[in-house]
JSON list of C-alpha atoms in Angstrom, two decimals:
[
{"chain": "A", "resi": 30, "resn": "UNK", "atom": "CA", "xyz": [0.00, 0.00, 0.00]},
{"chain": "A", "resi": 31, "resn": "UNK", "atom": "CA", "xyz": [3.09, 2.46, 0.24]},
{"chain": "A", "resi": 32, "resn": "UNK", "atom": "CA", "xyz": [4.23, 2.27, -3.01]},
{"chain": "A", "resi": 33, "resn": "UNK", "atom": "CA", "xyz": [0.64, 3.01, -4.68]},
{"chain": "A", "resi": 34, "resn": "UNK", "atom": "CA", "xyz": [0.27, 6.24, -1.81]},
{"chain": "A", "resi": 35, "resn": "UNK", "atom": "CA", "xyz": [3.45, 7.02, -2.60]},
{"chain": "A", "resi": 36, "resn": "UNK", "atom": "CA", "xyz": [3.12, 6.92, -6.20]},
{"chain": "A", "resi": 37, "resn": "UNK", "atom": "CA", "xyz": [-0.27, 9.09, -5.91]},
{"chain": "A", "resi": 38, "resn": "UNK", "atom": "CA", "xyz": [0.75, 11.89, -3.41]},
{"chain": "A", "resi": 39, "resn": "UNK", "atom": "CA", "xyz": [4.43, 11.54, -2.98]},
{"chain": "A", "resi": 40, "resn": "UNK", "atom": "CA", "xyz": [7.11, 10.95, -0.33]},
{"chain": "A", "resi": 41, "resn": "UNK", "atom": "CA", "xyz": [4.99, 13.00, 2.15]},
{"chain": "A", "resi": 42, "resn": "UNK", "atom": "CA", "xyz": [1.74, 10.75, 1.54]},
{"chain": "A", "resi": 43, "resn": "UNK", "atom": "CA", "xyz": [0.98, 10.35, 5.30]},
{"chain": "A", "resi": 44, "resn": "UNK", "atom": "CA", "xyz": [0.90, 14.05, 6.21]},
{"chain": "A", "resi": 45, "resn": "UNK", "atom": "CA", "xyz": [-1.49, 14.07, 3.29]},
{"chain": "A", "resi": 46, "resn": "UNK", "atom": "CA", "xyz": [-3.37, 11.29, 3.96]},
{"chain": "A", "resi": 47, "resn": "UNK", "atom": "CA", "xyz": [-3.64, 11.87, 7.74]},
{"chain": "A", "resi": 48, "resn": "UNK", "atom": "CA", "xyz": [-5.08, 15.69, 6.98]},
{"chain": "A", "resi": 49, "resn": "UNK", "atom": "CA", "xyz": [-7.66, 14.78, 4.55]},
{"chain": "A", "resi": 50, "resn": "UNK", "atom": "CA", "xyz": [-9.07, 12.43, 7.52]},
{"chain": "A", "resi": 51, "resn": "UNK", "atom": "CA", "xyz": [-8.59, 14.47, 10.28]},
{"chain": "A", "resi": 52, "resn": "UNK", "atom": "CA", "xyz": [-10.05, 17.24, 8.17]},
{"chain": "A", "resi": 53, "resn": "UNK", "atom": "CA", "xyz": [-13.38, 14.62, 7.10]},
{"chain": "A", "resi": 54, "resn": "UNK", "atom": "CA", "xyz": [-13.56, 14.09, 10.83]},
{"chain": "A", "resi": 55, "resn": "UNK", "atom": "CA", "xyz": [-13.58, 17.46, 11.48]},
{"chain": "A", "resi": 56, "resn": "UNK", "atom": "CA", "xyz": [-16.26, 18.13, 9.65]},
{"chain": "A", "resi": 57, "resn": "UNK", "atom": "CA", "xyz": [-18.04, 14.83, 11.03]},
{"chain": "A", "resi": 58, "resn": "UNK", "atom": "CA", "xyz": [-17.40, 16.43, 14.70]},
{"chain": "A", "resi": 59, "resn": "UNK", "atom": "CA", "xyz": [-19.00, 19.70, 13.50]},
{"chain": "A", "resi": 60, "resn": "UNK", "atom": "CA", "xyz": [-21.99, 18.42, 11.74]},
{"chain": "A", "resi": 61, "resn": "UNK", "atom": "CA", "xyz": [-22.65, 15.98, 14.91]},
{"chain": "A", "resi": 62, "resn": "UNK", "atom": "CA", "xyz": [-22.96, 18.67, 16.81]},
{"chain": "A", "resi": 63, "resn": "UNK", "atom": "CA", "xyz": [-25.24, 20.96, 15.16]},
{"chain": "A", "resi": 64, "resn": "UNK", "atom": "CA", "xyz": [-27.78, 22.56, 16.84]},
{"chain": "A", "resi": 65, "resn": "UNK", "atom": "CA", "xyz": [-31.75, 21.47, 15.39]},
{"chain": "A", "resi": 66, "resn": "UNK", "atom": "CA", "xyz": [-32.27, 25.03, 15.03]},
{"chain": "A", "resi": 67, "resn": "UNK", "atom": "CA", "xyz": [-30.53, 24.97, 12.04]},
{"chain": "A", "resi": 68, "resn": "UNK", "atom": "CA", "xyz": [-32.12, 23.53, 9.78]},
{"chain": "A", "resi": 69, "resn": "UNK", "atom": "CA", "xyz": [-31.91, 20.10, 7.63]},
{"chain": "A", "resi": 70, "resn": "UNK", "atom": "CA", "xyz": [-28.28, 20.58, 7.90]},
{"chain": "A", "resi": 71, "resn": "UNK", "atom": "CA", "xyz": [-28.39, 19.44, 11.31]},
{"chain": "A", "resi": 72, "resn": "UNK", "atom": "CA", "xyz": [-30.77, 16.10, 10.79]},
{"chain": "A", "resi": 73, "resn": "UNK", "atom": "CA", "xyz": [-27.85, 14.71, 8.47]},
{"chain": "A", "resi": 74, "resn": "UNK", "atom": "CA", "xyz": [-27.16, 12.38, 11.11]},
{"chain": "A", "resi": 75, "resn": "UNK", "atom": "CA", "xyz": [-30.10, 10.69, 13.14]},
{"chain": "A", "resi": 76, "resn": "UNK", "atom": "CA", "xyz": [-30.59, 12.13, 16.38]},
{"chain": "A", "resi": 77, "resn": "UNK", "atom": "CA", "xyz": [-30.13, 8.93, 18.39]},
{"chain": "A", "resi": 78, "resn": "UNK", "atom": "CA", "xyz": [-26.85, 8.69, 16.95]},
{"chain": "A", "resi": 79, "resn": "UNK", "atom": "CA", "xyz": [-25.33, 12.18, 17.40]},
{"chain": "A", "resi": 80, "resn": "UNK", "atom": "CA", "xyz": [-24.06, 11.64, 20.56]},
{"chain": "A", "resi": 81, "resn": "UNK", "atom": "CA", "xyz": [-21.66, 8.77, 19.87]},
{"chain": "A", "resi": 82, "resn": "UNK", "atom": "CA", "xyz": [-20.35, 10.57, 16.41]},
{"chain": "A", "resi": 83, "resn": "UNK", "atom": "CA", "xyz": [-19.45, 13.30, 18.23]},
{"chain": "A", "resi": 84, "resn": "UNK", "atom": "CA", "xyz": [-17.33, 11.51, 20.66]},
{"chain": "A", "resi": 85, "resn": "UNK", "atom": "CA", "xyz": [-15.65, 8.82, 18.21]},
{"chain": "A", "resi": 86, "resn": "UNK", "atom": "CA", "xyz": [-15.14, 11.82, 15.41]},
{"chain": "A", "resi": 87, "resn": "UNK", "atom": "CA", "xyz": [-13.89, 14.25, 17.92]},
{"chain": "A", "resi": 88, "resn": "UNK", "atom": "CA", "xyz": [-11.35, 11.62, 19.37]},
{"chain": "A", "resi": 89, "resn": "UNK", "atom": "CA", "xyz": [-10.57, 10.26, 16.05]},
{"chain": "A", "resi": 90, "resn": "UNK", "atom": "CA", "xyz": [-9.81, 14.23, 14.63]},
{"chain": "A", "resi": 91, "resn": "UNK", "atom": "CA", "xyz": [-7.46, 14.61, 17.36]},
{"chain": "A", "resi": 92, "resn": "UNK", "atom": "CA", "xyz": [-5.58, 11.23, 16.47]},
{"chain": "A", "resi": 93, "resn": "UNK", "atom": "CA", "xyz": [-5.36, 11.86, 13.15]},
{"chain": "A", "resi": 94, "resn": "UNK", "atom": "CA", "xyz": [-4.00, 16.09, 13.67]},
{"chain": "A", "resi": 95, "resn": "UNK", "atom": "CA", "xyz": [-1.61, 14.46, 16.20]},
{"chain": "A", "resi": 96, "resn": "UNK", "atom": "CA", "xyz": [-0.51, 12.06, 13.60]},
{"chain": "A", "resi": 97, "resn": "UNK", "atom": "CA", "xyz": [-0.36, 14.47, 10.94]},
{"chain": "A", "resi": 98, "resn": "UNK", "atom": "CA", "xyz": [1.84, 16.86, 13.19]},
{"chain": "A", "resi": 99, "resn": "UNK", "atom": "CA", "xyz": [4.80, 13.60, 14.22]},
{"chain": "A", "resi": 100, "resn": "UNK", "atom": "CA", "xyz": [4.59, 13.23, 10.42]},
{"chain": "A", "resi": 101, "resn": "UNK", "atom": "CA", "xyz": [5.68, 16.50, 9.31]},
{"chain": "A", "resi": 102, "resn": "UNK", "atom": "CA", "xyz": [9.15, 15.93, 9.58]},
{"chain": "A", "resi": 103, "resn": "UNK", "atom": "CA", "xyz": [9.36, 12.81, 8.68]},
{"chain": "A", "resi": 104, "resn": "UNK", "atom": "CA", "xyz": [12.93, 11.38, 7.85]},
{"chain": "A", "resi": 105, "resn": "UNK", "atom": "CA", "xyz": [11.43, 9.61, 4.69]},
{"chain": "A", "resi": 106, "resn": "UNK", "atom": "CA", "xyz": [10.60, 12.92, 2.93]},
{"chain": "A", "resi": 107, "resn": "UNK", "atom": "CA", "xyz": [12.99, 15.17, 1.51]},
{"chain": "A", "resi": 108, "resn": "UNK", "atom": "CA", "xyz": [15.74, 16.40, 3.71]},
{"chain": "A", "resi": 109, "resn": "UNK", "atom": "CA", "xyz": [15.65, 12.97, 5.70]},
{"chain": "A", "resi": 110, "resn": "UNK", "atom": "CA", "xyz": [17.76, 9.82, 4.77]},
{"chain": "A", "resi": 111, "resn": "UNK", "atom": "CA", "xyz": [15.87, 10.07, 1.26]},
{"chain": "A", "resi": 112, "resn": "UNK", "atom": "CA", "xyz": [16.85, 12.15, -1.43]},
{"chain": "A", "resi": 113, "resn": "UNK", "atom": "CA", "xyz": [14.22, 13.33, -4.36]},
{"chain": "A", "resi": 114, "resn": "UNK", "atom": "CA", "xyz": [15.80, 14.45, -7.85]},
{"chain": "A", "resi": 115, "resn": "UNK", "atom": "CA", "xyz": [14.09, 17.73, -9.59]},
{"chain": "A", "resi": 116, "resn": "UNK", "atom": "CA", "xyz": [11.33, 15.66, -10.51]},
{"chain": "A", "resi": 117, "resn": "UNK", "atom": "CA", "xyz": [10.67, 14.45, -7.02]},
{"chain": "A", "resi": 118, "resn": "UNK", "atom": "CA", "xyz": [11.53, 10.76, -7.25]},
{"chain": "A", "resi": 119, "resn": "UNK", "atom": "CA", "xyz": [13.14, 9.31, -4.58]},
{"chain": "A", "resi": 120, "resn": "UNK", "atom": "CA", "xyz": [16.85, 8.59, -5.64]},
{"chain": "A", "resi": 121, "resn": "UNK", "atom": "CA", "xyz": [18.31, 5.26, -5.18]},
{"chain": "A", "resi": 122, "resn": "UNK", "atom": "CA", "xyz": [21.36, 4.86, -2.37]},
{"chain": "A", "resi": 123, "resn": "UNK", "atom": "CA", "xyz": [24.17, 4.82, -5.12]},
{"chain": "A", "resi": 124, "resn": "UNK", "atom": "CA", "xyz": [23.03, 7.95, -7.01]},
{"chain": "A", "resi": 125, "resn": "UNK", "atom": "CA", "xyz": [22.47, 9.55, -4.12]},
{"chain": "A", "resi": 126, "resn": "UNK", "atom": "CA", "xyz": [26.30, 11.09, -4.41]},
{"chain": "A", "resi": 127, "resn": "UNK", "atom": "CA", "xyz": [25.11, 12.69, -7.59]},
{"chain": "A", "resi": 128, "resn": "UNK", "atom": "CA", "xyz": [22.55, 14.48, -6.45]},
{"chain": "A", "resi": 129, "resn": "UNK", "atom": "CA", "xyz": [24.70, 15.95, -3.70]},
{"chain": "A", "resi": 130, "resn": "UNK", "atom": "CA", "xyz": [27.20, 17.11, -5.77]},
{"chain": "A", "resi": 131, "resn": "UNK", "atom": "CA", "xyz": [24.25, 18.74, -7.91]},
{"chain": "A", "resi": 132, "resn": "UNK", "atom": "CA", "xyz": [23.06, 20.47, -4.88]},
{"chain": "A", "resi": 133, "resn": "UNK", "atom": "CA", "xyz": [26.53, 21.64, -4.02]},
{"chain": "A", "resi": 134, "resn": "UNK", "atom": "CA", "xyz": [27.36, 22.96, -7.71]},
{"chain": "A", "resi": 135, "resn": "UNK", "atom": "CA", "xyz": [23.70, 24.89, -8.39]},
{"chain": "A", "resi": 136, "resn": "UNK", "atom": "CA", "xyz": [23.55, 28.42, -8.24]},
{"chain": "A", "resi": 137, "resn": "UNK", "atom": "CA", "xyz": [22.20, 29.75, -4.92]},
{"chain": "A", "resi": 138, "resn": "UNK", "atom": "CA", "xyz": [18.86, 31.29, -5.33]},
{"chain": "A", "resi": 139, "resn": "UNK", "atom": "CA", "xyz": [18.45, 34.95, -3.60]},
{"chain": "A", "resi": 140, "resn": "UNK", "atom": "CA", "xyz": [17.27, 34.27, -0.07]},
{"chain": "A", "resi": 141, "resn": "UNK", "atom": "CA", "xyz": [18.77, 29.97, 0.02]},
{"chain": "A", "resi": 142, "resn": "UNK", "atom": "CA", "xyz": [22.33, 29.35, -0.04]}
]
């Protein structure tokens, strides 16, 4: 399953992956706890089961932010023991040199050296 994430949203997949769910849950938590004053938006989820969607979504958001926030900086994204070429494909062990002495030859940009 990590090589097809990867392949869709990149080396940083689980920060991606864990904010799109924490955001859904988010949302969940929110609509769960709508007031009935407001309208049809608010009978989206049946009454008898509002009070357990709250809890699970609410605990469930702040897994999933917490995870999202160790994630960050993973070591697996660029910067980390993996290096990405221009393209942003992870570069095998023995090229790795290459792309080092890339780095260390390009012209510094104003504001990165």
């Amino acid at each position: 399953m990590g090589n097809l994430m990867t392949k869709m949203f990149g080396a940083s997949w689980k920060t991606t992956a864990s904010m799109i769910g924490g955001t859904l849950m988010a949302a969940l938590t929110w609509l769960s706890t709508l007031s009935y004053d407001q309208g049809q938006l608010a009978l989206i989820i049946p009454i008898d089961w509002k009070p357990f969607v709250s809890k699970a979504a609410g605990i469930a958001t702040l897994i999933l932010f917490a995870y999202n926030g160790i994630r960050q900086k993973d070591k697996s994204v660029t910067g980390g023991w993996k290096q990405q070429d221009l393209t942003g494909a992870t570069v095998h062990d023995a090229d790795a040199t290459l792309v080092q002495a890339t780095a260390n030859d390009s012209i510094p940009t104003e504001g990165h050296r």
